[in-house]
Amino acid sequence: MNTRMRRAAVAVAATAMAVSLAACGSAEEADSAKETGAKKGDDLKIGLLLPENQTARYEKFDKPLIEKKISELTNGKAELVYANAKQDATTQTQQIDTMITNKVDALIVDAVDSKAIAGGVKKAKDQGIPVVAFDRLAEGPIDAYTSFDNEEVGHVQGKALLEALGDKAKDGQIVMMNGAITDPNAALFKKGALAELDGKVNIGKSYDTKEWKPENANANMEAAISALGKDKIIGVYSANDGMAGGIITALKSGGFSKLPPVTGQDAELAGVQRIVAGEQFMSVYKPYAPEAAAAAEMAVALARGEKLDSIAKEKTDSPTNKGIPSVLVPVVSLTKDNIKDTVVKDGVYTVAEICTPKYKAACDKLGLK
């Protein structure tokens, strides 16, 4: 794996409360898993199912980081069995069946559709395979969960948009470009953002963007410009960077002489470059290494039949489960002022990667050299 992706592992708490396995499967299953894990030692087979490959993070960061951490935890003996659903919930359900057939010892799942995945999760559990929900809180009898504080992501985005608008926050209307309704995180982002924005801005249009696709955000933004008029739009809440790209393209095509502030999330390279160029106001930097490390640590522990006391310090409730052992990783508001202290310092991108010839002059102004 590229050494630039190295980051600090998630801190563990030895004093965490004991985790009850009752909500996650029978005592017999837990005993069976423990026995199997004890026999296997480091010779484990861990399944990883990621939801799509349009967002850069999954293939560039999450997969290699999880694979590296699993290898470290098992002295290089564990096998990672990987599949990507390419945004198709039915495909992902079939991939779970394949993982069961392959007899994986634990499964890490980032759900395309958090509700649709529940049946597949139950199938895995019925076969004694523990399931870790990664990044999105899947429904069904999952054993553990790791993600970022997703409601806080929305708060960070909302606060940043208000900061950008300043005393002109009510001088026009904003457009809200939320994520896909199939992603429970999107609802949390929206909830956090609205907690900051309600009563402080006028929301002219709000969209739930199908499949998070930039082209769908682009079409929605074109519709918003047509409905509201370009002179009325003073800001755009975009739930992630990919959609922000589609939105900014629509704004440019729509005749905006000066782009309104646009938020984002994920600190994608293109998003960081738009921030450098002054086209996008901010993104949310989510350190992927701690999240990936937590998923790997929990999956390996569960495969061995071990408790999660020293790894999962928090509990999360899903619509189907209560008190799920969880690791929630903090997030950072990324603006032009802290690019060097975040994504560059953490080795996500080099200055050379960000400051291509197209962005060199803007980088020089920001002291990115």
mmCIF file with all atom_site columns, N, CA and C in Angstrom, residues 12-53:
data_model
loop_
_atom_site.group_PDB
_atom_site.id
_atom_site.type_symbol
_atom_site.label_atom_id
_atom_site.label_alt_id
_atom_site.label_comp_id
_atom_site.label_asym_id
_atom_site.label_entity_id
_atom_site.label_seq_id
_atom_site.pdbx_PDB_ins_code
_atom_site.Cartn_x
_atom_site.Cartn_y
_atom_site.Cartn_z
_atom_site.occupancy
_atom_site.B_iso_or_equiv
_atom_site.pdbx_formal_charge
_atom_site.auth_seq_id
_atom_site.auth_comp_id
_atom_site.auth_asym_id
_atom_site.auth_atom_id
_atom_site.pdbx_PDB_model_num
ATOM 1   N N  . VAL A 1 12 ? -7.449  2.728   21.776 1.00 0.00 ? 12 VAL A N  1
ATOM 2   C CA . VAL A 1 12 ? -8.372  1.777   22.380 1.00 0.00 ? 12 VAL A CA 1
ATOM 3   C C  . VAL A 1 12 ? -8.502  2.057   23.861 1.00 0.00 ? 12 VAL A C  1
ATOM 4   N N  . ALA A 1 13 ? -9.650  1.705   24.432 1.00 0.00 ? 13 ALA A N  1
ATOM 5   C CA . ALA A 1 13 ? -9.921  1.964   25.843 1.00 0.00 ? 13 ALA A CA 1
ATOM 6   C C  . ALA A 1 13 ? -10.053 0.653   26.589 1.00 0.00 ? 13 ALA A C  1
ATOM 7   N N  . ALA A 1 14 ? -9.163  0.401   27.529 1.00 0.00 ? 14 ALA A N  1
ATOM 8   C CA . ALA A 1 14 ? -9.194  -0.854  28.263 1.00 0.00 ? 14 ALA A CA 1
ATOM 9   C C  . ALA A 1 14 ? -10.323 -0.907  29.260 1.00 0.00 ? 14 ALA A C  1
ATOM 10  N N  . THR A 1 15 ? -10.904 0.250   29.574 1.00 0.00 ? 15 THR A N  1
ATOM 11  C CA . THR A 1 15 ? -11.943 0.313   30.595 1.00 0.00 ? 15 THR A CA 1
ATOM 12  C C  . THR A 1 15 ? -13.342 0.322   30.022 1.00 0.00 ? 15 THR A C  1
ATOM 13  N N  . ALA A 1 16 ? -13.502 -0.003  28.752 1.00 0.00 ? 16 ALA A N  1
ATOM 14  C CA . ALA A 1 16 ? -14.838 0.008   28.132 1.00 0.00 ? 16 ALA A CA 1
ATOM 15  C C  . ALA A 1 16 ? -15.736 -1.018  28.795 1.00 0.00 ? 16 ALA A C  1
ATOM 16  N N  . MET A 1 17 ? -17.013 -0.740  28.809 1.00 0.00 ? 17 MET A N  1
ATOM 17  C CA . MET A 1 17 ? -17.983 -1.643  29.421 1.00 0.00 ? 17 MET A CA 1
ATOM 18  C C  . MET A 1 17 ? -18.059 -2.945  28.632 1.00 0.00 ? 17 MET A C  1
ATOM 19  N N  . ALA A 1 18 ? -18.337 -4.040  29.315 1.00 0.00 ? 18 ALA A N  1
ATOM 20  C CA . ALA A 1 18 ? -18.463 -5.335  28.653 1.00 0.00 ? 18 ALA A CA 1
ATOM 21  C C  . ALA A 1 18 ? -19.627 -5.307  27.677 1.00 0.00 ? 18 ALA A C  1
ATOM 22  N N  . VAL A 1 19 ? -19.433 -5.925  26.532 1.00 0.00 ? 19 VAL A N  1
ATOM 23  C CA . VAL A 1 19 ? -20.442 -5.915  25.478 1.00 0.00 ? 19 VAL A CA 1
ATOM 24  C C  . VAL A 1 19 ? -21.282 -7.180  25.561 1.00 0.00 ? 19 VAL A C  1
ATOM 25  N N  . SER A 1 20 ? -22.577 -7.031  25.635 1.00 0.00 ? 20 SER A N  1
ATOM 26  C CA . SER A 1 20 ? -23.472 -8.183  25.619 1.00 0.00 ? 20 SER A CA 1
ATOM 27  C C  . SER A 1 20 ? -23.614 -8.705  24.216 1.00 0.00 ? 20 SER A C  1
ATOM 28  N N  . LEU A 1 21 ? -23.485 -10.010 24.037 1.00 0.00 ? 21 LEU A N  1
ATOM 29  C CA . LEU A 1 21 ? -23.629 -10.614 22.713 1.00 0.00 ? 21 LEU A CA 1
ATOM 30  C C  . LEU A 1 21 ? -25.059 -11.036 22.425 1.00 0.00 ? 21 LEU A C  1
ATOM 31  N N  . ALA A 1 22 ? -25.945 -10.812 23.393 1.00 0.00 ? 22 ALA A N  1
ATOM 32  C CA . ALA A 1 22 ? -27.313 -11.302 23.229 1.00 0.00 ? 22 ALA A CA 1
ATOM 33  C C  . ALA A 1 22 ? -28.008 -10.671 22.048 1.00 0.00 ? 22 ALA A C  1
ATOM 34  N N  . ALA A 1 23 ? -27.780 -9.358  21.809 1.00 0.00 ? 23 ALA A N  1
ATOM 35  C CA . ALA A 1 23 ? -28.465 -8.666  20.718 1.00 0.00 ? 23 ALA A CA 1
ATOM 36  C C  . ALA A 1 23 ? -27.885 -9.022  19.367 1.00 0.00 ? 23 ALA A C  1
ATOM 37  N N  . CYS A 1 24 ? -26.745 -9.680  19.364 1.00 0.00 ? 24 CYS A N  1
ATOM 38  C CA . CYS A 1 24 ? -26.053 -9.918  18.099 1.00 0.00 ? 24 CYS A CA 1
ATOM 39  C C  . CYS A 1 24 ? -26.031 -11.389 17.690 1.00 0.00 ? 24 CYS A C  1
ATOM 40  N N  . GLY A 1 25 ? -26.681 -12.227 18.427 1.00 0.00 ? 25 GLY A N  1
ATOM 41  C CA . GLY A 1 25 ? -26.681 -13.644 18.097 1.00 0.00 ? 25 GLY A CA 1
ATOM 42  C C  . GLY A 1 25 ? -26.741 -14.469 19.363 1.00 0.00 ? 25 GLY A C  1
ATOM 43  N N  . SER A 1 26 ? -26.962 -15.739 19.247 1.00 0.00 ? 26 SER A N  1
ATOM 44  C CA . SER A 1 26 ? -27.131 -16.595 20.411 1.00 0.00 ? 26 SER A CA 1
ATOM 45  C C  . SER A 1 26 ? -25.796 -16.855 21.091 1.00 0.00 ? 26 SER A C  1
ATOM 46  N N  . ALA A 1 27 ? -25.877 -17.271 22.351 1.00 0.00 ? 27 ALA A N  1
ATOM 47  C CA . ALA A 1 27 ? -24.665 -17.607 23.091 1.00 0.00 ? 27 ALA A CA 1
ATOM 48  C C  . ALA A 1 27 ? -23.954 -18.776 22.429 1.00 0.00 ? 27 ALA A C  1
ATOM 49  N N  . GLU A 1 28 ? -24.770 -19.701 21.865 1.00 0.00 ? 28 GLU A N  1
ATOM 50  C CA . GLU A 1 28 ? -24.187 -20.855 21.185 1.00 0.00 ? 28 GLU A CA 1
ATOM 51  C C  . GLU A 1 28 ? -23.340 -20.417 20.003 1.00 0.00 ? 28 GLU A C  1
ATOM 52  N N  . GLU A 1 29 ? -23.853 -19.428 19.227 1.00 0.00 ? 29 GLU A N  1
ATOM 53  C CA . GLU A 1 29 ? -23.106 -18.919 18.078 1.00 0.00 ? 29 GLU A CA 1
ATOM 54  C C  . GLU A 1 29 ? -21.794 -18.298 18.527 1.00 0.00 ? 29 GLU A C  1
ATOM 55  N N  . ALA A 1 30 ? -21.872 -17.525 19.627 1.00 0.00 ? 30 ALA A N  1
ATOM 56  C CA . ALA A 1 30 ? -20.670 -16.865 20.139 1.00 0.00 ? 30 ALA A CA 1
ATOM 57  C C  . ALA A 1 30 ? -19.627 -17.894 20.561 1.00 0.00 ? 30 ALA A C  1
ATOM 58  N N  . ASP A 1 31 ? -20.104 -18.971 21.278 1.00 0.00 ? 31 ASP A N  1
ATOM 59  C CA . ASP A 1 31 ? -19.185 -20.010 21.716 1.00 0.00 ? 31 ASP A CA 1
ATOM 60  C C  . ASP A 1 31 ? -18.558 -20.724 20.525 1.00 0.00 ? 31 ASP A C  1
ATOM 61  N N  . SER A 1 32 ? -19.422 -20.977 19.501 1.00 0.00 ? 32 SER A N  1
ATOM 62  C CA . SER A 1 32 ? -18.935 -21.647 18.302 1.00 0.00 ? 32 SER A CA 1
ATOM 63  C C  . SER A 1 32 ? -17.885 -20.807 17.596 1.00 0.00 ? 32 SER A C  1
ATOM 64  N N  . ALA A 1 33 ? -18.171 -19.499 17.493 1.00 0.00 ? 33 ALA A N  1
ATOM 65  C CA . ALA A 1 33 ? -17.224 -18.593 16.833 1.00 0.00 ? 33 ALA A CA 1
ATOM 66  C C  . ALA A 1 33 ? -15.910 -18.550 17.594 1.00 0.00 ? 33 ALA A C  1
ATOM 67  N N  . LYS A 1 34 ? -16.013 -18.557 18.935 1.00 0.00 ? 34 LYS A N  1
ATOM 68  C CA . LYS A 1 34 ? -14.804 -18.498 19.755 1.00 0.00 ? 34 LYS A CA 1
ATOM 69  C C  . LYS A 1 34 ? -13.954 -19.745 19.544 1.00 0.00 ? 34 LYS A C  1
ATOM 70  N N  . GLU A 1 35 ? -14.643 -20.908 19.498 1.00 0.00 ? 35 GLU A N  1
ATOM 71  C CA . GLU A 1 35 ? -13.937 -22.161 19.298 1.00 0.00 ? 35 GLU A CA 1
ATOM 72  C C  . GLU A 1 35 ? -13.238 -22.187 17.935 1.00 0.00 ? 35 GLU A C  1
ATOM 73  N N  . THR A 1 36 ? -13.985 -21.735 16.901 1.00 0.00 ? 36 THR A N  1
ATOM 74  C CA . THR A 1 36 ? -13.415 -21.708 15.555 1.00 0.00 ? 36 THR A CA 1
ATOM 75  C C  . THR A 1 36 ? -12.219 -20.772 15.487 1.00 0.00 ? 36 THR A C  1
ATOM 76  N N  . GLY A 1 37 ? -12.381 -19.561 16.094 1.00 0.00 ? 37 GLY A N  1
ATOM 77  C CA . GLY A 1 37 ? -11.309 -18.580 16.088 1.00 0.00 ? 37 GLY A CA 1
ATOM 78  C C  . GLY A 1 37 ? -10.068 -19.109 16.780 1.00 0.00 ? 37 GLY A C  1
ATOM 79  N N  . ALA A 1 38 ? -10.289 -19.825 17.901 1.00 0.00 ? 38 ALA A N  1
ATOM 80  C CA . ALA A 1 38 ? -9.164  -20.359 18.653 1.00 0.00 ? 38 ALA A CA 1
ATOM 81  C C  . ALA A 1 38 ? -8.392  -21.373 17.820 1.00 0.00 ? 38 ALA A C  1
ATOM 82  N N  . LYS A 1 39 ? -9.126  -22.173 17.041 1.00 0.00 ? 39 LYS A N  1
ATOM 83  C CA . LYS A 1 39 ? -8.474  -23.171 16.215 1.00 0.00 ? 39 LYS A CA 1
ATOM 84  C C  . LYS A 1 39 ? -7.719  -22.527 15.054 1.00 0.00 ? 39 LYS A C  1
ATOM 85  N N  . LYS A 1 40 ? -8.291  -21.483 14.479 1.00 0.00 ? 40 LYS A N  1
ATOM 86  C CA . LYS A 1 40 ? -7.713  -20.865 13.301 1.00 0.00 ? 40 LYS A CA 1
ATOM 87  C C  . LYS A 1 40 ? -6.522  -19.964 13.624 1.00 0.00 ? 40 LYS A C  1
ATOM 88  N N  . GLY A 1 41 ? -6.558  -19.305 14.791 1.00 0.00 ? 41 GLY A N  1
ATOM 89  C CA . GLY A 1 41 ? -5.488  -18.366 15.113 1.00 0.00 ? 41 GLY A CA 1
ATOM 90  C C  . GLY A 1 41 ? -5.493  -17.212 14.130 1.00 0.00 ? 41 GLY A C  1
ATOM 91  N N  . ASP A 1 42 ? -4.392  -17.026 13.429 1.00 0.00 ? 42 ASP A N  1
ATOM 92  C CA . ASP A 1 42 ? -4.285  -15.934 12.457 1.00 0.00 ? 42 ASP A CA 1
ATOM 93  C C  . ASP A 1 42 ? -4.768  -16.340 11.065 1.00 0.00 ? 42 ASP A C  1
ATOM 94  N N  . ASP A 1 43 ? -5.031  -17.616 10.885 1.00 0.00 ? 43 ASP A N  1
ATOM 95  C CA . ASP A 1 43 ? -5.425  -18.123 9.568  1.00 0.00 ? 43 ASP A CA 1
ATOM 96  C C  . ASP A 1 43 ? -6.921  -17.866 9.341  1.00 0.00 ? 43 ASP A C  1
ATOM 97  N N  . LEU A 1 44 ? -7.254  -16.581 9.121  1.00 0.00 ? 44 LEU A N  1
ATOM 98  C CA . LEU A 1 44 ? -8.646  -16.155 9.010  1.00 0.00 ? 44 LEU A CA 1
ATOM 99  C C  . LEU A 1 44 ? -8.990  -15.739 7.588  1.00 0.00 ? 44 LEU A C  1
ATOM 100 N N  . LYS A 1 45 ? -10.275 -15.755 7.306  1.00 0.00 ? 45 LYS A N  1
ATOM 101 C CA . LYS A 1 45 ? -10.784 -15.282 6.025  1.00 0.00 ? 45 LYS A CA 1
ATOM 102 C C  . LYS A 1 45 ? -11.818 -14.192 6.329  1.00 0.00 ? 45 LYS A C  1
ATOM 103 N N  . ILE A 1 46 ? -11.478 -12.956 5.987  1.00 0.00 ? 46 ILE A N  1
ATOM 104 C CA . ILE A 1 46 ? -12.350 -11.818 6.292  1.00 0.00 ? 46 ILE A CA 1
ATOM 105 C C  . ILE A 1 46 ? -12.958 -11.285 4.992  1.00 0.00 ? 46 ILE A C  1
ATOM 106 N N  . GLY A 1 47 ? -14.277 -11.177 4.957  1.00 0.00 ? 47 GLY A N  1
ATOM 107 C CA . GLY A 1 47 ? -14.966 -10.638 3.791  1.00 0.00 ? 47 GLY A CA 1
ATOM 108 C C  . GLY A 1 47 ? -15.139 -9.137  3.898  1.00 0.00 ? 47 GLY A C  1
ATOM 109 N N  . LEU A 1 48 ? -15.000 -8.440  2.775  1.00 0.00 ? 48 LEU A N  1
ATOM 110 C CA . LEU A 1 48 ? -15.212 -6.994  2.728  1.00 0.00 ? 48 LEU A CA 1
ATOM 111 C C  . LEU A 1 48 ? -16.116 -6.664  1.545  1.00 0.00 ? 48 LEU A C  1
ATOM 112 N N  . LEU A 1 49 ? -17.256 -6.056  1.822  1.00 0.00 ? 49 LEU A N  1
ATOM 113 C CA . LEU A 1 49 ? -18.193 -5.631  0.784  1.00 0.00 ? 49 LEU A CA 1
ATOM 114 C C  . LEU A 1 49 ? -18.334 -4.121  0.817  1.00 0.00 ? 49 LEU A C  1
ATOM 115 N N  . LEU A 1 50 ? -17.899 -3.449  -0.247 1.00 0.00 ? 50 LEU A N  1
ATOM 116 C CA . LEU A 1 50 ? -18.027 -2.003  -0.354 1.00 0.00 ? 50 LEU A CA 1
ATOM 117 C C  . LEU A 1 50 ? -19.139 -1.657  -1.351 1.00 0.00 ? 50 LEU A C  1
ATOM 118 N N  . PRO A 1 51 ? -19.748 -0.469  -1.207 1.00 0.00 ? 51 PRO A N  1
ATOM 119 C CA . PRO A 1 51 ? -20.998 -0.189  -1.931 1.00 0.00 ? 51 PRO A CA 1
ATOM 120 C C  . PRO A 1 51 ? -20.861 0.277   -3.369 1.00 0.00 ? 51 PRO A C  1
ATOM 121 N N  . GLU A 1 52 ? -19.795 1.002   -3.677 1.00 0.00 ? 52 GLU A N  1
ATOM 122 C CA . GLU A 1 52 ? -19.683 1.575   -5.024 1.00 0.00 ? 52 GLU A CA 1
ATOM 123 C C  . GLU A 1 52 ? -18.260 2.029   -5.279 1.00 0.00 ? 52 GLU A C  1
ATOM 124 N N  . ASN A 1 53 ? -17.973 2.327   -6.547 1.00 0.00 ? 53 ASN A N  1
ATOM 125 C CA . ASN A 1 53 ? -16.620 2.738   -6.898 1.00 0.00 ? 53 ASN A CA 1
ATOM 126 C C  . ASN A 1 53 ? -16.580 4.104   -7.589 1.00 0.00 ? 53 ASN A C  1
#
